[in-house]
Short mmCIF file of C-alpha atoms in Angstrom, two decimals:
data_model
loop_
_atom_site.label_atom_id
_atom_site.label_comp_id
_atom_site.label_asym_id
_atom_site.label_seq_id
_atom_site.Cartn_x
_atom_site.Cartn_y
_atom_site.Cartn_z
CA UNK A 171 100.74 135.23 82.09
CA UNK A 172 102.92 131.93 81.91
CA UNK A 173 103.67 130.01 79.09
CA UNK A 174 101.69 127.12 79.99
CA UNK A 175 98.51 129.09 80.71
CA UNK A 176 99.00 130.86 77.44
CA UNK A 177 99.32 127.59 75.48
CA UNK A 178 96.02 126.50 77.21
CA UNK A 179 94.49 129.81 76.20
CA UNK A 180 95.22 129.44 72.82
CA UNK A 181 93.97 125.91 72.71
CA UNK A 182 91.40 125.19 69.71
CA UNK A 183 88.12 126.55 70.46
CA UNK A 184 84.77 124.09 69.81
CA UNK A 185 82.68 127.15 68.78
CA UNK A 186 84.57 127.99 65.53
CA UNK A 187 87.81 129.38 64.24
CA UNK A 188 86.11 133.20 64.36
CA UNK A 189 85.42 132.94 68.00
CA UNK A 190 88.73 131.36 68.72
CA UNK A 191 90.29 134.34 67.06
CA UNK A 192 88.28 136.78 68.99
CA UNK A 193 89.57 135.04 72.18
CA UNK A 194 93.06 135.24 70.88
CA UNK A 195 92.73 138.90 70.37
CA UNK A 196 91.40 139.44 73.90
CA UNK A 197 93.73 137.23 75.55
CA UNK A 198 96.89 139.00 74.21
CA UNK A 199 95.35 142.49 74.67
CA UNK A 200 94.74 141.62 78.33
CA UNK A 201 98.46 140.59 78.50
CA UNK A 202 99.77 143.91 77.11
CA UNK A 203 97.45 145.46 79.63
CA UNK A 204 98.57 143.29 82.81
CA UNK A 205 102.25 144.30 81.47
CA UNK A 206 101.21 147.94 81.51
CA UNK A 207 99.57 147.92 84.99
CA UNK A 208 102.40 146.18 86.61
CA UNK A 209 105.29 148.38 85.44
CA UNK A 210 104.25 151.92 86.60
CA UNK A 211 107.79 153.04 86.03
CA UNK A 212 107.72 152.44 82.61
CA UNK A 213 104.63 154.73 82.50
CA UNK A 214 106.70 157.69 84.14
CA UNK A 215 109.70 157.11 82.15
CA UNK A 216 107.54 157.18 78.87
CA UNK A 217 105.93 160.52 79.97
CA UNK A 218 108.96 161.96 81.28
CA UNK A 219 110.91 163.07 77.79
CA UNK A 220 107.75 164.18 76.03
CA UNK A 221 106.82 166.39 79.11
CA UNK A 222 110.46 167.75 79.19
CA UNK A 223 109.91 169.11 75.56
CA UNK A 224 106.63 170.37 76.32
CA UNK A 225 107.48 172.42 79.34
CA UNK A 226 111.19 173.19 78.85
CA UNK A 227 111.27 173.58 75.09
CA UNK A 228 107.89 175.13 74.81
CA UNK A 229 108.32 177.50 77.81
CA UNK A 230 111.73 178.47 76.56
CA UNK A 231 111.05 179.42 73.02
CA UNK A 232 107.58 180.65 73.93
CA UNK A 233 109.28 183.33 76.50
CA UNK A 234 110.58 184.90 73.49
CA UNK A 235 107.05 186.48 72.96
CA UNK A 236 105.68 187.81 69.73
CA UNK A 237 104.38 185.06 67.76
CA UNK A 238 106.06 182.64 69.59
CA UNK A 239 103.76 182.93 72.36
CA UNK A 240 101.62 180.19 70.74
CA UNK A 241 104.74 177.90 70.59
CA UNK A 242 103.53 175.88 73.38
CA UNK A 243 100.05 174.98 72.12
CA UNK A 244 101.67 174.32 68.73
CA UNK A 245 104.17 171.96 70.43
CA UNK A 246 101.36 169.70 72.19
CA UNK A 247 100.11 167.91 69.49
CA UNK A 248 103.62 166.63 68.75
CA UNK A 249 104.26 166.02 72.24
CA UNK A 250 100.96 164.03 72.06
CA UNK A 251 102.59 162.03 69.22
CA UNK A 252 105.83 161.38 70.98
CA UNK A 253 103.91 159.97 73.92
CA UNK A 254 101.99 157.32 71.92
CA UNK A 255 104.97 156.39 70.00
CA UNK A 256 106.45 154.73 73.12
CA UNK A 257 104.29 151.81 73.68
CA UNK A 258 104.71 151.14 69.91
CA UNK A 259 108.70 150.65 70.56
CA UNK A 260 107.95 148.97 73.64
CA UNK A 261 105.94 146.04 72.01
CA UNK A 262 108.13 145.41 69.52
CA UNK A 263 110.92 144.82 71.94
CA UNK A 264 108.58 142.43 73.78
CA UNK A 265 108.30 140.48 70.69
CA UNK A 266 112.00 140.35 70.30
CA UNK A 267 112.64 139.04 73.74
CA UNK A 268 109.67 136.44 73.54
CA UNK A 269 111.70 135.03 70.33
CA UNK A 270 114.76 134.92 72.41
CA UNK A 271 113.00 133.13 75.28
CA UNK A 272 110.99 130.65 73.17
CA UNK A 273 107.86 131.79 74.12
CA UNK A 274 106.82 133.38 70.72
CA UNK A 275 107.44 129.61 69.06
CA UNK A 276 104.84 128.48 71.62
CA UNK A 277 102.26 131.15 70.42
CA UNK A 278 103.19 130.07 66.70
CA UNK A 279 102.53 126.45 67.42
CA UNK A 280 98.98 127.25 68.66
CA UNK A 281 95.91 126.38 66.51
CA UNK A 282 95.13 129.99 65.84
CA UNK A 283 95.49 132.46 63.25
CA UNK A 284 98.83 134.25 63.12
CA UNK A 285 96.86 137.50 62.17
CA UNK A 286 94.60 137.29 65.15
CA UNK A 287 97.83 137.11 67.52
CA UNK A 288 99.45 140.09 66.09
CA UNK A 289 96.12 142.06 65.89
CA UNK A 290 95.85 141.52 69.74
CA UNK A 291 99.34 142.53 70.39
CA UNK A 292 98.72 145.96 68.17
CA UNK A 293 95.38 146.45 70.33
CA UNK A 294 97.06 146.16 73.45
CA UNK A 295 99.83 148.70 72.27
CA UNK A 296 96.92 151.12 70.87
CA UNK A 297 95.04 151.05 74.08
CA UNK A 298 98.53 151.51 76.18
CA UNK A 299 99.16 154.70 73.99
CA UNK A 300 95.85 156.06 74.63
CA UNK A 301 96.11 155.42 78.19
CA UNK A 302 99.50 157.20 77.90
CA UNK A 303 97.88 160.02 76.31
CA UNK A 304 95.31 160.91 79.08
CA UNK A 305 97.66 162.49 81.18
CA UNK A 306 99.14 164.78 78.64
CA UNK A 307 95.38 165.63 77.71
CA UNK A 308 94.75 166.74 81.00
CA UNK A 309 97.53 169.46 80.59
CA UNK A 310 95.72 170.86 77.85
CA UNK A 311 94.39 173.91 80.24
CA UNK A 312 97.85 174.99 81.29
CA UNK A 313 99.14 174.87 77.49
CA UNK A 314 96.48 177.47 76.62
CA UNK A 315 93.97 175.05 75.19
CA UNK A 316 90.50 174.96 76.28
CA UNK A 317 88.89 171.78 77.84
CA UNK A 318 86.65 171.21 74.94
CA UNK A 319 84.72 167.95 74.02
CA UNK A 320 86.72 167.98 71.06
CA UNK A 321 89.61 166.51 72.95
CA UNK A 322 87.56 163.24 73.29
CA UNK A 323 88.12 163.32 69.35
CA UNK A 324 91.67 163.93 69.83
CA UNK A 325 92.01 160.92 72.40
CA UNK A 326 90.49 158.85 69.55
CA UNK A 327 92.85 159.86 67.02
CA UNK A 328 95.73 159.13 69.44
CA UNK A 329 94.76 155.78 69.79
CA UNK A 330 94.43 155.32 65.83
CA UNK A 331 97.99 156.44 65.68
CA UNK A 332 99.02 154.43 68.69
CA UNK A 333 97.70 151.48 66.61
CA UNK A 334 99.44 152.56 63.49
CA UNK A 335 102.69 152.86 65.33
CA UNK A 336 102.41 149.83 67.09
CA UNK A 337 101.94 148.00 63.80
CA UNK A 338 105.05 149.38 62.50
CA UNK A 339 106.82 148.35 65.53
CA UNK A 340 105.42 144.82 65.50
CA UNK A 341 106.00 144.53 61.52
CA UNK A 342 109.57 145.44 62.07
CA UNK A 343 110.07 143.15 65.28
CA UNK A 344 108.96 140.29 63.03
CA UNK A 345 111.16 140.72 60.47
CA UNK A 346 114.39 141.51 62.65
CA UNK A 347 115.81 138.62 64.84
CA UNK A 348 118.29 140.45 67.37
CA UNK A 349 116.86 142.88 69.94
CA UNK A 350 119.83 145.04 69.70
CA UNK A 351 119.31 145.46 65.96
CA UNK A 352 115.70 146.20 66.54
CA UNK A 353 116.65 149.04 69.02
CA UNK A 354 119.02 150.58 66.80
CA UNK A 355 116.72 150.38 63.75
CA UNK A 356 113.72 151.81 65.79
CA UNK A 357 115.89 154.64 67.08
CA UNK A 358 117.23 155.68 63.43
CA UNK A 359 113.74 155.40 62.06
CA UNK A 360 111.61 157.37 64.73
CA UNK A 361 114.33 160.26 65.35
CA UNK A 362 114.01 161.69 61.73
CA UNK A 363 110.55 161.03 61.30
CA UNK A 364 109.37 162.77 64.34
CA UNK A 365 111.90 165.64 63.37
CA UNK A 366 110.15 165.95 59.79
CA UNK A 367 106.51 165.63 61.11
CA UNK A 368 105.99 169.14 62.00
CA UNK A 369 105.79 168.36 65.77
CA UNK A 370 108.57 170.75 66.54
CA UNK A 371 108.45 173.43 64.00
CA UNK A 372 106.11 174.71 61.29
CA UNK A 373 106.36 172.74 57.99
CA UNK A 374 105.11 176.11 55.91
CA UNK A 375 108.20 177.83 54.12
CA UNK A 376 110.71 175.22 54.38
CA UNK A 377 113.09 174.53 51.51
CA UNK A 378 112.03 172.75 48.89
CA UNK A 379 113.90 169.37 49.90
CA UNK A 380 113.02 169.46 53.45
CA UNK A 381 109.33 170.32 52.47
CA UNK A 382 109.42 167.03 50.01
CA UNK A 383 110.58 164.97 53.08
CA UNK A 384 108.03 166.55 55.22
CA UNK A 385 105.09 165.52 52.61
CA UNK A 386 106.53 161.78 52.43
CA UNK A 387 106.62 161.46 56.36
CA UNK A 388 103.32 159.78 57.13
CA UNK A 389 103.86 161.12 60.73
CA UNK A 390 103.30 164.68 59.38
CA UNK A 391 99.75 163.75 58.31
CA UNK A 392 99.27 162.40 62.07
CA UNK A 393 100.54 165.31 63.83
CA UNK A 394 98.48 167.65 61.40
CA UNK A 395 95.36 165.70 61.97
CA UNK A 396 95.87 166.09 65.89
CA UNK A 397 96.58 170.10 65.45
CA UNK A 398 93.69 170.63 63.35
CA UNK A 399 91.32 168.62 65.58
CA UNK A 400 92.56 170.42 68.90
CA UNK A 401 90.32 173.33 70.09
CA UNK A 402 91.75 176.70 69.20
CA UNK A 403 94.17 178.35 71.71
CA UNK A 404 92.43 180.03 74.42
CA UNK A 405 94.41 183.45 74.29
CA UNK A 406 93.55 187.09 73.59
CA UNK A 407 95.43 187.06 70.49
CA UNK A 408 94.93 185.34 67.27
CA UNK A 409 96.89 182.19 66.37
CA UNK A 410 99.88 183.28 63.91
CA UNK A 411 99.58 181.81 60.44
CA UNK A 412 102.63 179.48 61.02
CA UNK A 413 100.19 177.74 63.77
CA UNK A 414 97.89 176.15 61.37
CA UNK A 415 100.45 175.51 58.45
CA UNK A 416 100.51 171.66 57.68
CA UNK A 417 101.10 169.47 54.78
CA UNK A 418 99.68 170.74 51.24
CA UNK A 419 99.35 169.26 47.98
CA UNK A 420 99.92 171.93 45.49
CA UNK A 421 97.79 174.47 47.45
CA UNK A 422 95.19 171.86 48.67
CA UNK A 423 94.99 170.80 52.29
CA UNK A 424 93.75 166.95 52.59
CA UNK A 425 91.04 166.74 55.34
CA UNK A 426 91.73 165.35 58.49
CA UNK A 427 90.09 161.92 57.70
CA UNK A 428 92.55 161.52 54.85
CA UNK A 429 95.35 162.61 56.91
CA UNK A 430 94.57 159.80 59.28
CA UNK A 431 94.06 157.20 56.74
CA UNK A 432 97.57 157.98 55.17
CA UNK A 433 98.78 157.01 58.33
CA UNK A 434 96.96 153.79 59.30
CA UNK A 435 96.43 152.26 55.71
CA UNK A 436 100.40 151.65 55.45
CA UNK A 437 100.48 150.24 58.91
CA UNK A 438 97.84 147.69 58.05
CA UNK A 439 99.54 146.76 54.87
CA UNK A 440 102.74 146.26 56.74
CA UNK A 441 100.83 144.24 59.45
CA UNK A 442 99.34 141.88 56.78
CA UNK A 443 102.75 141.33 55.32
CA UNK A 444 104.03 140.66 58.85
CA UNK A 445 101.43 137.85 59.36
CA UNK A 446 102.53 136.04 56.48
CA UNK A 447 105.98 136.31 57.69
CA UNK A 448 104.66 135.72 61.25
CA UNK A 449 103.31 132.20 60.16
CA UNK A 450 106.98 131.05 59.46
CA UNK A 451 108.27 129.51 62.67
CA UNK A 452 111.99 130.69 63.76
#
């Protein structure tokens, strides 16, 4: 969408500010969808690295046999989270380049609420993340997970996590001015957060300092929510104890709804703060 068309689309609505906000959200969501549909190479590249983890690492460790035979199914939720976090970084990068090109300034001077602009961008990122998750969920059967209606709940959770991660990426992009700095910060933040989320290895029985880092990491609860919602592995042997190990608070396991809230709520707070920062024209 060109800058002139965007300016016309974000012009005041005669029906009231709420309708104008909904219109803004719809237009920016459609912009993200158009970018997604026109860049098929981005979809392929976004799926390549997580699927390499799933097939190469999963098959390699799972081939050791014994309890590790369930490892590929264990790795599946973590792979799903890796897939949906890609659009979050991509949306933040787009905001950085919009600032460099001056397109962001044109959106800021439009007579619409800044929060509506950010919500539209985040909803676009969440939808893109859900679309990325679909081909991964289609591989549930080969990974030893039965095709079950619960996979629809997993898709909904993946969309919620994609929205939260997109909100984090957008919040960082609003505060950081240089695209190169954003790339470095996002890489340094996401890599340890993913490693300490329980996506690649069980969190039970870890050293105290590492276990504390896992409990403090919001992504740990997102991965555990996905894993607990997944249907049980379709194998002849029962899953080992480490397969179901997740974050615990003094022996108590938080419910899935609370785990999702622990990921989404902080991102919404950061998005609110970013909207206040976003109101300042750079």
